[in-house]
Amino acid sequence: MARTQGSHSDITGPRIRQAALRLFARHGYAAVSMRKIAGEVGVQAGALYNYTPDKQSLLFRLMRDHMQDLLSAYGEQKQTGDPQDALRRFVGFHIRFHLQRPDEVFIAYMELRNLTPENFAEIEDLRRKYEDGLEAILREGQRAGIFAVADTKIATLAVIAMLNGVMTWYRAGGRLSLDEVEAVYWDMVRKAMTA
Amino acid sequence: MARTQGSHSDITGPRIRQAALRLFARHGYAAVSMRKIAGEVGVQAGALYNYTPDKQSLLFRLMRDHMQDLLSAYGEQKQTGDPQDALRRFVGFHIRFHLQRPDEVFIAYMELRNLTPENFAEIEDLRRKYEDGLEAILREGQRAGIFAVADTKIATLAVIAMLNGVMTWYRAGGRLSLDEVEAVYWDMVRKAMTA
DNA sequence: ACCATATCTGAACGGATGTTCAGATAGAAG
DNA sequence: CTTCTATCTGAACATCCGTTCAGATATGGT
Protein backbone atom coordinates (compact mmCIF):
# COMPACT_ATOMS: atom_id res chain seq x y z
CA MET A 1 0.00 0.00 0.00
CA ALA A 2 1.01 3.60 -0.39
CA ARG A 3 -0.95 6.79 -0.92
CA THR A 4 -4.44 6.29 0.48
CA GLN A 5 -7.78 7.33 -0.95
CA GLY A 6 -8.84 10.86 -0.17
CA SER A 7 -5.48 11.76 1.28
CA HIS A 8 -4.64 15.42 0.96
CA SER A 9 -2.23 17.67 2.80
CA ASP A 10 -4.95 20.27 3.38
CA ILE A 11 -6.77 17.66 5.45
CA THR A 12 -3.97 15.63 6.98
CA GLY A 13 -1.87 18.62 7.99
CA PRO A 14 -4.48 20.26 10.22
CA ARG A 15 -5.50 16.88 11.60
CA ILE A 16 -1.95 16.17 12.66
CA ARG A 17 -1.61 19.52 14.40
CA GLN A 18 -4.98 19.03 16.04
CA ALA A 19 -4.12 15.54 17.28
CA ALA A 20 -0.72 16.65 18.53
CA LEU A 21 -2.30 19.57 20.34
CA ARG A 22 -4.84 17.38 22.07
CA LEU A 23 -2.39 14.67 23.04
CA PHE A 24 0.35 17.04 24.18
CA ALA A 25 -2.17 18.85 26.36
CA ARG A 26 -3.54 15.65 27.86
CA HIS A 27 -0.38 13.64 28.44
CA GLY A 28 2.54 15.98 27.94
CA TYR A 29 5.02 16.30 25.10
CA ALA A 30 7.48 13.70 26.35
CA ALA A 31 4.77 11.13 27.00
CA VAL A 32 3.28 11.33 23.51
CA SER A 33 4.99 9.39 20.72
CA MET A 34 4.87 10.17 17.06
CA ARG A 35 3.15 6.84 16.59
CA LYS A 36 0.34 7.85 18.93
CA ILE A 37 -0.19 11.10 17.06
CA ALA A 38 -0.18 9.22 13.78
CA GLY A 39 -2.61 6.67 15.18
CA GLU A 40 -5.02 9.42 16.16
CA VAL A 41 -4.97 10.68 12.58
CA GLY A 42 -5.21 7.21 11.09
CA VAL A 43 -1.85 7.24 9.42
CA GLN A 44 1.58 5.69 9.86
CA ALA A 45 4.25 7.50 11.85
CA GLY A 46 6.42 8.14 8.82
CA ALA A 47 3.68 10.19 7.20
CA LEU A 48 4.01 12.85 9.89
CA TYR A 49 7.36 13.80 8.46
CA ASN A 50 5.69 15.23 5.40
CA TYR A 51 4.33 17.89 7.73
CA THR A 52 7.01 18.51 10.31
CA PRO A 53 10.78 18.12 10.18
CA ASP A 54 10.72 16.61 13.66
CA LYS A 55 8.74 16.29 16.87
CA GLN A 56 10.25 19.38 18.42
CA SER A 57 9.12 21.58 15.55
CA LEU A 58 5.61 20.19 15.87
CA LEU A 59 5.47 21.38 19.47
CA PHE A 60 7.16 24.67 18.77
CA ARG A 61 4.85 25.64 15.93
CA LEU A 62 1.77 24.90 18.01
CA MET A 63 3.10 27.20 20.70
CA ARG A 64 4.28 29.92 18.37
CA ASP A 65 1.02 29.97 16.43
CA HIS A 66 -0.91 30.23 19.66
CA MET A 67 1.15 33.11 20.97
CA GLN A 68 0.92 34.92 17.65
CA ASP A 69 -2.85 34.44 17.61
CA LEU A 70 -2.97 35.85 21.10
CA LEU A 71 -0.92 38.90 20.20
CA SER A 72 -2.76 39.61 17.00
CA ALA A 73 -6.17 39.21 18.66
CA TYR A 74 -5.09 41.52 21.44
CA GLY A 75 -3.77 43.98 18.90
CA GLU A 76 -7.22 44.23 17.35
CA GLN A 77 -8.73 45.31 20.65
CA LYS A 78 -9.70 48.92 21.13
CA GLN A 79 -6.74 50.56 22.82
CA THR A 80 -8.27 53.92 23.69
CA GLY A 81 -10.10 54.98 26.79
CA ASP A 82 -8.94 55.63 30.31
CA PRO A 83 -6.72 53.07 32.06
CA GLN A 84 -9.57 51.69 34.15
CA ASP A 85 -11.56 50.87 31.00
CA ALA A 86 -8.47 49.47 29.35
CA LEU A 87 -7.82 47.19 32.30
CA ARG A 88 -11.40 46.00 32.33
CA ARG A 89 -11.18 45.18 28.65
CA PHE A 90 -7.92 43.35 29.22
CA VAL A 91 -9.50 41.18 31.91
CA GLY A 92 -12.42 40.32 29.67
CA PHE A 93 -10.22 39.67 26.67
CA HIS A 94 -7.77 37.49 28.55
CA ILE A 95 -10.43 35.34 30.16
CA ARG A 96 -12.44 34.82 27.01
CA PHE A 97 -9.54 34.27 24.66
CA HIS A 98 -7.90 31.72 26.89
CA LEU A 99 -11.05 29.85 27.82
CA GLN A 100 -11.67 29.28 24.14
CA ARG A 101 -8.30 27.55 23.72
CA PRO A 102 -7.68 25.41 26.77
CA ASP A 103 -5.33 22.98 25.07
CA GLU A 104 -3.17 25.68 23.51
CA VAL A 105 -2.97 27.54 26.80
CA PHE A 106 -2.01 24.42 28.68
CA ILE A 107 0.75 23.58 26.25
CA ALA A 108 2.14 27.09 25.95
CA TYR A 109 2.48 27.07 29.69
CA MET A 110 3.52 23.53 30.60
CA GLU A 111 5.78 22.55 27.74
CA LEU A 112 8.20 25.44 27.80
CA ARG A 113 10.89 23.24 29.26
CA ASN A 114 10.65 20.84 26.34
CA LEU A 115 11.65 23.52 23.86
CA THR A 116 15.18 23.90 22.59
CA PRO A 117 16.84 27.05 23.96
CA GLU A 118 16.30 28.95 20.70
CA ASN A 119 12.63 28.01 20.50
CA PHE A 120 12.17 28.79 24.17
CA ALA A 121 13.61 32.24 23.70
CA GLU A 122 11.23 32.95 20.83
CA ILE A 123 8.15 31.91 22.80
CA GLU A 124 9.27 33.85 25.84
CA ASP A 125 9.71 36.88 23.65
CA LEU A 126 6.11 36.67 22.48
CA ARG A 127 4.89 36.15 26.02
CA ARG A 128 6.76 39.22 27.19
CA LYS A 129 5.21 41.27 24.42
CA TYR A 130 1.78 40.29 25.68
CA GLU A 131 2.64 41.08 29.27
CA ASP A 132 3.99 44.43 28.17
CA GLY A 133 0.53 45.29 26.90
CA LEU A 134 -0.91 44.89 30.38
CA GLU A 135 1.98 46.63 32.06
CA ALA A 136 1.54 49.65 29.80
CA ILE A 137 -2.03 49.94 31.04
CA LEU A 138 -0.96 49.69 34.65
CA ARG A 139 1.80 52.24 34.23
CA GLU A 140 -0.50 54.68 32.52
CA GLY A 141 -3.05 54.27 35.31
CA GLN A 142 -0.33 54.64 37.88
CA ARG A 143 0.80 57.88 36.24
CA ALA A 144 -2.75 59.19 36.18
CA GLY A 145 -3.17 58.38 39.85
CA ILE A 146 -5.95 55.87 39.20
CA PHE A 147 -3.98 52.77 40.13
CA ALA A 148 -1.77 52.34 43.18
CA VAL A 149 0.49 49.34 42.96
CA ALA A 150 3.91 48.99 44.52
CA ASP A 151 5.44 47.59 41.35
CA THR A 152 3.83 47.51 37.92
CA LYS A 153 5.87 44.54 36.74
CA ILE A 154 4.88 42.40 39.70
CA ALA A 155 1.30 43.60 39.46
CA THR A 156 1.29 42.58 35.80
CA LEU A 157 2.42 39.07 36.61
CA ALA A 158 0.04 38.86 39.55
CA VAL A 159 -2.97 39.83 37.47
CA ILE A 160 -2.12 37.37 34.72
CA ALA A 161 -1.46 34.59 37.21
CA MET A 162 -4.77 35.28 38.90
CA LEU A 163 -6.68 35.30 35.62
CA ASN A 164 -4.96 32.13 34.46
CA GLY A 165 -6.43 30.45 37.50
CA VAL A 166 -9.79 30.52 35.72
CA MET A 167 -8.55 27.85 33.35
CA THR A 168 -8.16 25.35 36.16
CA TRP A 169 -11.76 25.33 37.25
CA TYR A 170 -14.09 26.95 34.71
CA ARG A 171 -16.24 24.60 32.71
CA ALA A 172 -18.85 25.77 30.21
CA GLY A 173 -22.33 25.19 31.51
CA GLY A 174 -21.15 25.34 35.12
CA ARG A 175 -22.45 27.36 38.03
CA LEU A 176 -21.42 30.73 36.61
CA SER A 177 -21.83 32.18 33.16
CA LEU A 178 -18.90 33.69 31.32
CA ASP A 179 -20.24 37.17 32.02
CA GLU A 180 -20.43 36.40 35.72
CA VAL A 181 -16.93 34.96 35.80
CA GLU A 182 -15.63 38.03 34.06
CA ALA A 183 -17.45 40.30 36.51
CA VAL A 184 -16.09 38.44 39.53
CA TYR A 185 -12.50 38.65 38.34
CA TRP A 186 -12.83 42.22 37.21
CA ASP A 187 -14.05 43.15 40.67
CA MET A 188 -10.99 41.58 42.29
CA VAL A 189 -8.52 42.98 39.78
CA ARG A 190 -10.00 46.46 39.94
CA LYS A 191 -9.86 46.58 43.71
CA ALA A 192 -6.35 45.12 43.85
CA MET A 193 -5.01 47.73 41.45
CA THR A 194 -6.97 50.76 42.56
CA ALA A 195 -5.80 53.19 45.17
CA MET B 1 30.90 -6.38 41.59
CA ALA B 2 27.98 -6.07 43.99
CA ARG B 3 27.46 -4.12 47.20
CA THR B 4 29.68 -1.07 47.13
CA GLN B 5 31.78 0.47 49.88
CA GLY B 6 29.93 2.81 52.18
CA SER B 7 26.55 1.94 50.73
CA HIS B 8 23.71 2.38 53.18
CA SER B 9 19.97 2.81 52.70
CA ASP B 10 19.92 5.82 55.00
CA ILE B 11 22.16 7.58 52.52
CA THR B 12 21.09 6.15 49.19
CA GLY B 13 17.36 6.46 49.86
CA PRO B 14 17.34 10.23 50.42
CA ARG B 15 19.78 10.74 47.59
CA ILE B 16 17.49 8.93 45.20
CA ARG B 17 14.48 11.00 46.23
CA GLN B 18 16.54 14.15 45.99
CA ALA B 19 17.84 13.31 42.52
CA ALA B 20 14.39 12.32 41.31
CA LEU B 21 12.95 15.54 42.67
CA ARG B 22 15.53 17.67 40.95
CA LEU B 23 15.34 15.87 37.62
CA PHE B 24 11.54 15.64 37.55
CA ALA B 25 11.34 19.36 38.24
CA ARG B 26 13.88 20.26 35.57
CA HIS B 27 12.87 17.95 32.74
CA GLY B 28 9.51 16.46 33.64
CA TYR B 29 8.55 13.01 34.84
CA ALA B 30 8.18 11.42 31.43
CA ALA B 31 11.49 12.79 30.18
CA VAL B 32 13.51 11.42 33.09
CA SER B 33 14.56 7.77 32.97
CA MET B 34 15.34 5.56 35.92
CA ARG B 35 18.86 5.28 34.56
CA LYS B 36 19.31 9.05 34.68
CA ILE B 37 18.17 9.17 38.28
CA ALA B 38 20.47 6.29 39.13
CA GLY B 39 23.33 8.00 37.32
CA GLU B 40 22.84 11.14 39.37
CA VAL B 41 23.14 9.05 42.53
CA GLY B 42 26.09 7.07 41.23
CA VAL B 43 24.34 3.73 41.15
CA GLN B 44 22.88 1.30 38.64
CA ALA B 45 19.22 1.51 37.68
CA GLY B 46 18.32 -1.76 39.34
CA ALA B 47 19.37 -0.42 42.73
CA LEU B 48 16.53 2.09 42.68
CA TYR B 49 14.08 -0.76 43.09
CA ASN B 50 15.30 -1.33 46.63
CA TYR B 51 13.70 2.04 47.39
CA THR B 52 10.62 2.27 45.23
CA PRO B 53 8.38 -0.40 43.74
CA ASP B 54 8.26 1.56 40.49
CA LYS B 55 8.76 4.94 38.88
CA GLN B 56 5.17 6.02 39.45
CA SER B 57 5.46 5.50 43.21
CA LEU B 58 8.63 7.54 43.26
CA LEU B 59 6.76 10.49 41.78
CA PHE B 60 3.69 9.99 43.90
CA ARG B 61 5.57 9.85 47.19
CA LEU B 62 7.44 13.03 46.39
CA MET B 63 4.15 14.77 45.75
CA ARG B 64 2.34 13.29 48.73
CA ASP B 65 5.17 14.08 51.13
CA HIS B 66 5.23 17.64 49.87
CA MET B 67 1.50 18.13 50.29
CA GLN B 68 1.59 16.59 53.75
CA ASP B 69 4.46 18.85 54.74
CA LEU B 70 2.45 21.80 53.49
CA LEU B 71 -0.63 20.82 55.45
CA SER B 72 1.23 20.06 58.65
CA ALA B 73 3.26 23.28 58.44
CA TYR B 74 0.09 25.26 57.87
CA GLY B 75 -1.58 23.45 60.75
CA GLU B 76 1.13 24.69 63.07
CA GLN B 77 0.34 28.29 62.18
CA LYS B 78 -1.51 30.44 64.69
CA GLN B 79 -5.16 30.23 63.73
CA THR B 80 -6.60 32.92 65.99
CA GLY B 81 -7.08 36.58 65.32
CA ASP B 82 -9.47 38.45 63.09
CA PRO B 83 -9.89 37.36 59.45
CA GLN B 84 -7.77 40.20 58.15
CA ASP B 85 -4.84 39.06 60.27
CA ALA B 86 -5.45 35.47 59.34
CA LEU B 87 -5.41 36.33 55.65
CA ARG B 88 -2.21 38.31 56.05
CA ARG B 89 -0.59 35.36 57.77
CA PHE B 90 -1.81 33.04 55.05
CA VAL B 91 -0.22 35.19 52.37
CA GLY B 92 3.09 35.27 54.23
CA PHE B 93 3.03 31.58 54.97
CA HIS B 94 2.15 30.56 51.45
CA ILE B 95 4.83 32.70 49.82
CA ARG B 96 7.59 31.69 52.21
CA PHE B 97 6.75 28.00 52.35
CA HIS B 98 6.58 27.63 48.59
CA LEU B 99 9.62 29.72 47.79
CA GLN B 100 11.64 27.41 50.00
CA ARG B 101 10.63 24.37 47.96
CA PRO B 102 10.60 25.37 44.31
CA ASP B 103 11.18 21.87 42.97
CA GLU B 104 8.46 20.28 45.07
CA VAL B 105 6.00 23.01 44.12
CA PHE B 106 6.80 22.66 40.46
CA ILE B 107 6.27 18.92 40.50
CA ALA B 108 3.12 18.98 42.62
CA TYR B 109 1.67 21.30 40.04
CA MET B 110 3.00 20.11 36.70
CA GLU B 111 3.05 16.37 37.10
CA LEU B 112 -0.52 15.77 38.21
CA ARG B 113 -1.37 14.33 34.84
CA ASN B 114 1.32 11.69 35.20
CA LEU B 115 -0.28 10.21 38.27
CA THR B 116 -2.52 7.16 38.14
CA PRO B 117 -6.16 8.05 38.84
CA GLU B 118 -5.96 6.77 42.42
CA ASN B 119 -2.80 8.70 43.17
CA PHE B 120 -4.20 11.77 41.49
CA ALA B 121 -7.30 11.64 43.67
CA GLU B 122 -5.18 11.45 46.80
CA ILE B 123 -3.07 14.45 45.89
CA GLU B 124 -6.11 16.44 44.88
CA ASP B 125 -7.68 15.63 48.22
CA LEU B 126 -4.69 17.10 50.04
CA ARG B 127 -4.70 20.15 47.83
CA ARG B 128 -8.37 20.74 48.53
CA LYS B 129 -7.74 20.51 52.26
CA TYR B 130 -5.20 23.29 51.95
CA GLU B 131 -7.51 25.45 49.88
CA ASP B 132 -10.24 24.90 52.44
CA GLY B 133 -8.04 26.57 55.02
CA LEU B 134 -7.95 29.76 53.00
CA GLU B 135 -11.62 29.61 52.12
CA ALA B 136 -12.54 29.32 55.80
CA ILE B 137 -10.71 32.60 56.40
CA LEU B 138 -12.49 34.29 53.53
CA ARG B 139 -15.90 33.03 54.62
CA GLU B 140 -15.34 34.15 58.18
CA GLY B 141 -14.27 37.59 56.97
CA GLN B 142 -17.22 37.72 54.62
CA ARG B 143 -19.58 36.90 57.51
CA ALA B 144 -17.97 39.60 59.64
CA GLY B 145 -18.38 42.12 56.86
CA ILE B 146 -14.64 42.66 56.50
CA PHE B 147 -14.28 41.02 53.12
CA ALA B 148 -16.51 41.51 50.11
CA VAL B 149 -16.02 38.92 47.43
CA ALA B 150 -18.64 37.65 45.02
CA ASP B 151 -17.72 34.02 45.60
CA THR B 152 -15.40 32.70 48.31
CA LYS B 153 -14.45 29.59 46.34
CA ILE B 154 -13.39 31.57 43.30
CA ALA B 155 -11.65 34.13 45.49
CA THR B 156 -9.75 31.29 47.16
CA LEU B 157 -8.51 29.98 43.85
CA ALA B 158 -7.75 33.47 42.61
CA VAL B 159 -5.63 34.33 45.64
CA ILE B 160 -3.69 31.08 45.46
CA ALA B 161 -3.16 31.45 41.72
CA MET B 162 -1.92 34.98 42.21
CA LEU B 163 0.46 33.99 44.99
CA ASN B 164 1.76 31.05 43.00
CA GLY B 165 2.84 33.54 40.38
CA VAL B 166 5.67 34.52 42.70
CA MET B 167 7.36 31.23 42.01
CA THR B 168 7.79 32.08 38.33
CA TRP B 169 9.88 35.18 38.85
CA TYR B 170 11.25 35.47 42.39
CA ARG B 171 14.94 34.73 42.81
CA ALA B 172 16.76 35.09 46.08
CA GLY B 173 19.08 38.08 46.02
CA GLY B 174 16.96 39.81 43.40
CA ARG B 175 15.57 43.33 43.33
CA LEU B 176 13.14 42.78 46.19
CA SER B 177 13.61 41.15 49.57
CA LEU B 178 11.26 38.47 50.80
CA ASP B 179 9.66 40.97 53.17
CA GLU B 180 9.06 43.38 50.32
CA VAL B 181 7.59 40.68 48.11
CA GLU B 182 5.29 39.65 50.90
CA ALA B 183 4.22 43.25 51.47
CA VAL B 184 3.50 43.83 47.78
CA TYR B 185 1.34 40.73 47.48
CA TRP B 186 -0.39 41.33 50.77
CA ASP B 187 -1.33 44.79 49.58
CA MET B 188 -2.94 43.41 46.43
CA VAL B 189 -4.69 40.54 48.17
CA ARG B 190 -6.02 42.75 50.96
CA LYS B 191 -7.43 45.28 48.54
CA ALA B 192 -8.92 42.62 46.28
CA MET B 193 -10.74 40.94 49.16
CA THR B 194 -11.75 43.98 51.17
CA ALA B 195 -15.02 45.79 50.75
C1' DA C 1 -5.29 7.81 -21.53
C1' DC C 2 -1.06 9.26 -19.85
C1' DC C 3 2.21 11.47 -16.91
C1' DA C 4 4.06 14.11 -13.05
C1' DT C 5 3.76 14.67 -8.50
C1' DA C 6 1.65 14.50 -3.90
C1' DT C 7 0.93 11.37 -0.35
C1' DC C 8 1.35 7.36 2.36
C1' DT C 9 3.01 2.53 3.74
C1' DG C 10 5.89 -0.76 5.85
C1' DA C 11 10.04 -1.99 7.18
C1' DA C 12 14.15 -0.91 9.09
C1' DC C 13 17.83 1.67 12.02
C1' DG C 14 20.27 2.17 16.51
C1' DG C 15 19.25 3.19 20.81
C1' DA C 16 16.43 4.06 25.13
C1' DT C 17 12.76 2.47 28.15
C1' DG C 18 10.97 0.24 32.93
C1' DT C 19 11.63 -3.72 35.36
C1' DT C 20 13.51 -8.30 37.06
C1' DC C 21 16.87 -11.20 39.10
C1' DA C 22 20.78 -14.31 40.13
C1' DG C 23 24.94 -13.56 42.04
C1' DA C 24 28.50 -10.92 44.38
C1' DT C 25 30.34 -8.12 47.99
C1' DA C 26 30.16 -5.06 52.19
C1' DG C 27 28.63 -4.22 56.76
C1' DA C 28 26.73 -5.75 61.22
C1' DA C 29 26.14 -9.13 64.82
C1' DG C 30 27.63 -12.84 67.52
C1' DC D 1 36.36 -15.39 62.57
C1' DT D 2 32.04 -16.79 61.03
C1' DT D 3 27.41 -15.96 59.68
C1' DC D 4 23.60 -13.33 58.25
C1' DT D 5 21.67 -9.82 55.82
C1' DA D 6 21.63 -5.35 53.44
C1' DT D 7 22.97 -3.47 49.30
C1' DC D 8 24.40 -3.19 44.67
C1' DT D 9 25.96 -4.90 39.93
C1' DG D 10 25.47 -6.37 35.36
C1' DA D 11 23.04 -8.56 32.21
C1' DA D 12 18.88 -9.60 30.28
C1' DC D 13 13.79 -9.04 28.85
C1' DA D 14 10.36 -7.30 25.71
C1' DT D 15 8.89 -3.08 24.11
C1' DC D 16 8.99 1.47 22.64
C1' DC D 17 11.32 5.59 20.70
C1' DG D 18 12.29 9.28 16.69
C1' DT D 19 13.56 9.19 12.21
C1' DT D 20 14.68 7.62 7.34
C1' DC D 21 13.58 5.87 2.91
C1' DA D 22 12.56 3.01 -1.14
C1' DG D 23 8.64 1.83 -3.27
C1' DA D 24 3.66 1.93 -4.11
C1' DT D 25 -0.63 4.14 -5.07
C1' DA D 26 -3.85 8.08 -5.64
C1' DT D 27 -4.68 12.57 -7.47
C1' DG D 28 -4.74 16.43 -10.71
C1' DG D 29 -3.36 18.37 -15.08
C1' DT D 30 -2.96 17.79 -19.97
Tab-separated table of C-alpha atoms in Angstrom, chain B residues 17-154:
chain	number	residue	atom	x	y	z
B	17	ARG	CA	14.480	10.997	46.232
B	18	GLN	CA	16.543	14.149	45.989
B	19	ALA	CA	17.839	13.311	42.525
B	20	ALA	CA	14.389	12.319	41.307
B	21	LEU	CA	12.949	15.544	42.666
B	22	ARG	CA	15.535	17.674	40.947
B	23	LEU	CA	15.339	15.869	37.618
B	24	PHE	CA	11.538	15.642	37.549
B	25	ALA	CA	11.337	19.363	38.241
B	26	ARG	CA	13.876	20.259	35.568
B	27	HIS	CA	12.873	17.953	32.738
B	28	GLY	CA	9.508	16.457	33.644
B	29	TYR	CA	8.546	13.010	34.842
B	30	ALA	CA	8.179	11.421	31.430
B	31	ALA	CA	11.487	12.787	30.184
B	32	VAL	CA	13.511	11.418	33.091
B	33	SER	CA	14.559	7.773	32.968
B	34	MET	CA	15.335	5.560	35.923
B	35	ARG	CA	18.855	5.284	34.557
B	36	LYS	CA	19.312	9.045	34.676
B	37	ILE	CA	18.172	9.170	38.283
B	38	ALA	CA	20.472	6.290	39.130
B	39	GLY	CA	23.331	7.996	37.322
B	40	GLU	CA	22.840	11.140	39.375
B	41	VAL	CA	23.140	9.052	42.533
B	42	GLY	CA	26.088	7.066	41.225
B	43	VAL	CA	24.342	3.728	41.152
B	44	GLN	CA	22.884	1.304	38.644
B	45	ALA	CA	19.217	1.512	37.679
B	46	GLY	CA	18.325	-1.761	39.335
B	47	ALA	CA	19.373	-0.422	42.727
B	48	LEU	CA	16.526	2.087	42.676
B	49	TYR	CA	14.083	-0.764	43.093
B	50	ASN	CA	15.299	-1.327	46.626
B	51	TYR	CA	13.704	2.041	47.386
B	52	THR	CA	10.616	2.272	45.232
B	53	PRO	CA	8.376	-0.397	43.744
B	54	ASP	CA	8.260	1.555	40.491
B	55	LYS	CA	8.759	4.942	38.879
B	56	GLN	CA	5.166	6.019	39.451
B	57	SER	CA	5.457	5.504	43.206
B	58	LEU	CA	8.631	7.537	43.257
B	59	LEU	CA	6.763	10.487	41.782
B	60	PHE	CA	3.694	9.989	43.904
B	61	ARG	CA	5.571	9.848	47.194
B	62	LEU	CA	7.442	13.032	46.388
B	63	MET	CA	4.151	14.771	45.754
B	64	ARG	CA	2.344	13.288	48.731
B	65	ASP	CA	5.169	14.082	51.126
B	66	HIS	CA	5.227	17.640	49.873
B	67	MET	CA	1.505	18.126	50.290
B	68	GLN	CA	1.588	16.586	53.749
B	69	ASP	CA	4.461	18.846	54.736
B	70	LEU	CA	2.448	21.795	53.489
B	71	LEU	CA	-0.627	20.816	55.452
B	72	SER	CA	1.232	20.063	58.648
B	73	ALA	CA	3.256	23.281	58.442
B	74	TYR	CA	0.090	25.259	57.867
B	75	GLY	CA	-1.577	23.445	60.750
B	76	GLU	CA	1.127	24.695	63.069
B	77	GLN	CA	0.339	28.294	62.182
B	78	LYS	CA	-1.507	30.435	64.686
B	79	GLN	CA	-5.161	30.226	63.731
B	80	THR	CA	-6.599	32.916	65.990
B	81	GLY	CA	-7.080	36.583	65.325
B	82	ASP	CA	-9.475	38.449	63.091
B	83	PRO	CA	-9.892	37.364	59.448
B	84	GLN	CA	-7.771	40.199	58.145
B	85	ASP	CA	-4.840	39.062	60.273
B	86	ALA	CA	-5.452	35.465	59.341
B	87	LEU	CA	-5.412	36.332	55.654
B	88	ARG	CA	-2.211	38.309	56.051
B	89	ARG	CA	-0.588	35.364	57.769
B	90	PHE	CA	-1.808	33.035	55.050
B	91	VAL	CA	-0.219	35.193	52.369
B	92	GLY	CA	3.086	35.272	54.230
B	93	PHE	CA	3.032	31.575	54.966
B	94	HIS	CA	2.147	30.563	51.446
B	95	ILE	CA	4.828	32.697	49.817
B	96	ARG	CA	7.585	31.694	52.207
B	97	PHE	CA	6.752	27.997	52.350
B	98	HIS	CA	6.579	27.629	48.591
B	99	LEU	CA	9.615	29.719	47.794
B	100	GLN	CA	11.638	27.409	50.003
B	101	ARG	CA	10.633	24.366	47.962
B	102	PRO	CA	10.600	25.371	44.310
B	103	ASP	CA	11.178	21.873	42.965
B	104	GLU	CA	8.456	20.281	45.065
B	105	VAL	CA	5.997	23.012	44.118
B	106	PHE	CA	6.799	22.661	40.461
B	107	ILE	CA	6.273	18.923	40.505
B	108	ALA	CA	3.122	18.976	42.623
B	109	TYR	CA	1.673	21.301	40.043
B	110	MET	CA	2.996	20.107	36.704
B	111	GLU	CA	3.050	16.367	37.103
B	112	LEU	CA	-0.522	15.766	38.214
B	113	ARG	CA	-1.370	14.330	34.837
B	114	ASN	CA	1.324	11.695	35.195
B	115	LEU	CA	-0.283	10.206	38.275
B	116	THR	CA	-2.516	7.162	38.137
B	117	PRO	CA	-6.155	8.045	38.844
B	118	GLU	CA	-5.960	6.769	42.425
B	119	ASN	CA	-2.798	8.700	43.170
B	120	PHE	CA	-4.202	11.771	41.495
B	121	ALA	CA	-7.296	11.636	43.669
B	122	GLU	CA	-5.184	11.445	46.804
B	123	ILE	CA	-3.073	14.454	45.889
B	124	GLU	CA	-6.109	16.441	44.876
B	125	ASP	CA	-7.677	15.633	48.222
B	126	LEU	CA	-4.694	17.101	50.039
B	127	ARG	CA	-4.705	20.150	47.833
B	128	ARG	CA	-8.372	20.743	48.534
B	129	LYS	CA	-7.741	20.508	52.263
B	130	TYR	CA	-5.195	23.290	51.953
B	131	GLU	CA	-7.510	25.453	49.883
B	132	ASP	CA	-10.243	24.896	52.439
B	133	GLY	CA	-8.037	26.565	55.019
B	134	LEU	CA	-7.955	29.757	52.996
B	135	GLU	CA	-11.616	29.608	52.115
B	136	ALA	CA	-12.541	29.323	55.796
B	137	ILE	CA	-10.715	32.597	56.399
B	138	LEU	CA	-12.492	34.290	53.531
B	139	ARG	CA	-15.897	33.034	54.618
B	140	GLU	CA	-15.338	34.153	58.179
B	141	GLY	CA	-14.271	37.589	56.965
B	142	GLN	CA	-17.224	37.718	54.620
B	143	ARG	CA	-19.577	36.895	57.513
B	144	ALA	CA	-17.974	39.597	59.637
B	145	GLY	CA	-18.385	42.123	56.864
B	146	ILE	CA	-14.640	42.660	56.500
B	147	PHE	CA	-14.280	41.022	53.118
B	148	ALA	CA	-16.510	41.512	50.115
B	149	VAL	CA	-16.023	38.920	47.428
B	150	ALA	CA	-18.637	37.654	45.022
B	151	ASP	CA	-17.725	34.024	45.601
B	152	THR	CA	-15.404	32.705	48.306
B	153	LYS	CA	-14.447	29.586	46.336
B	154	ILE	CA	-13.391	31.567	43.301
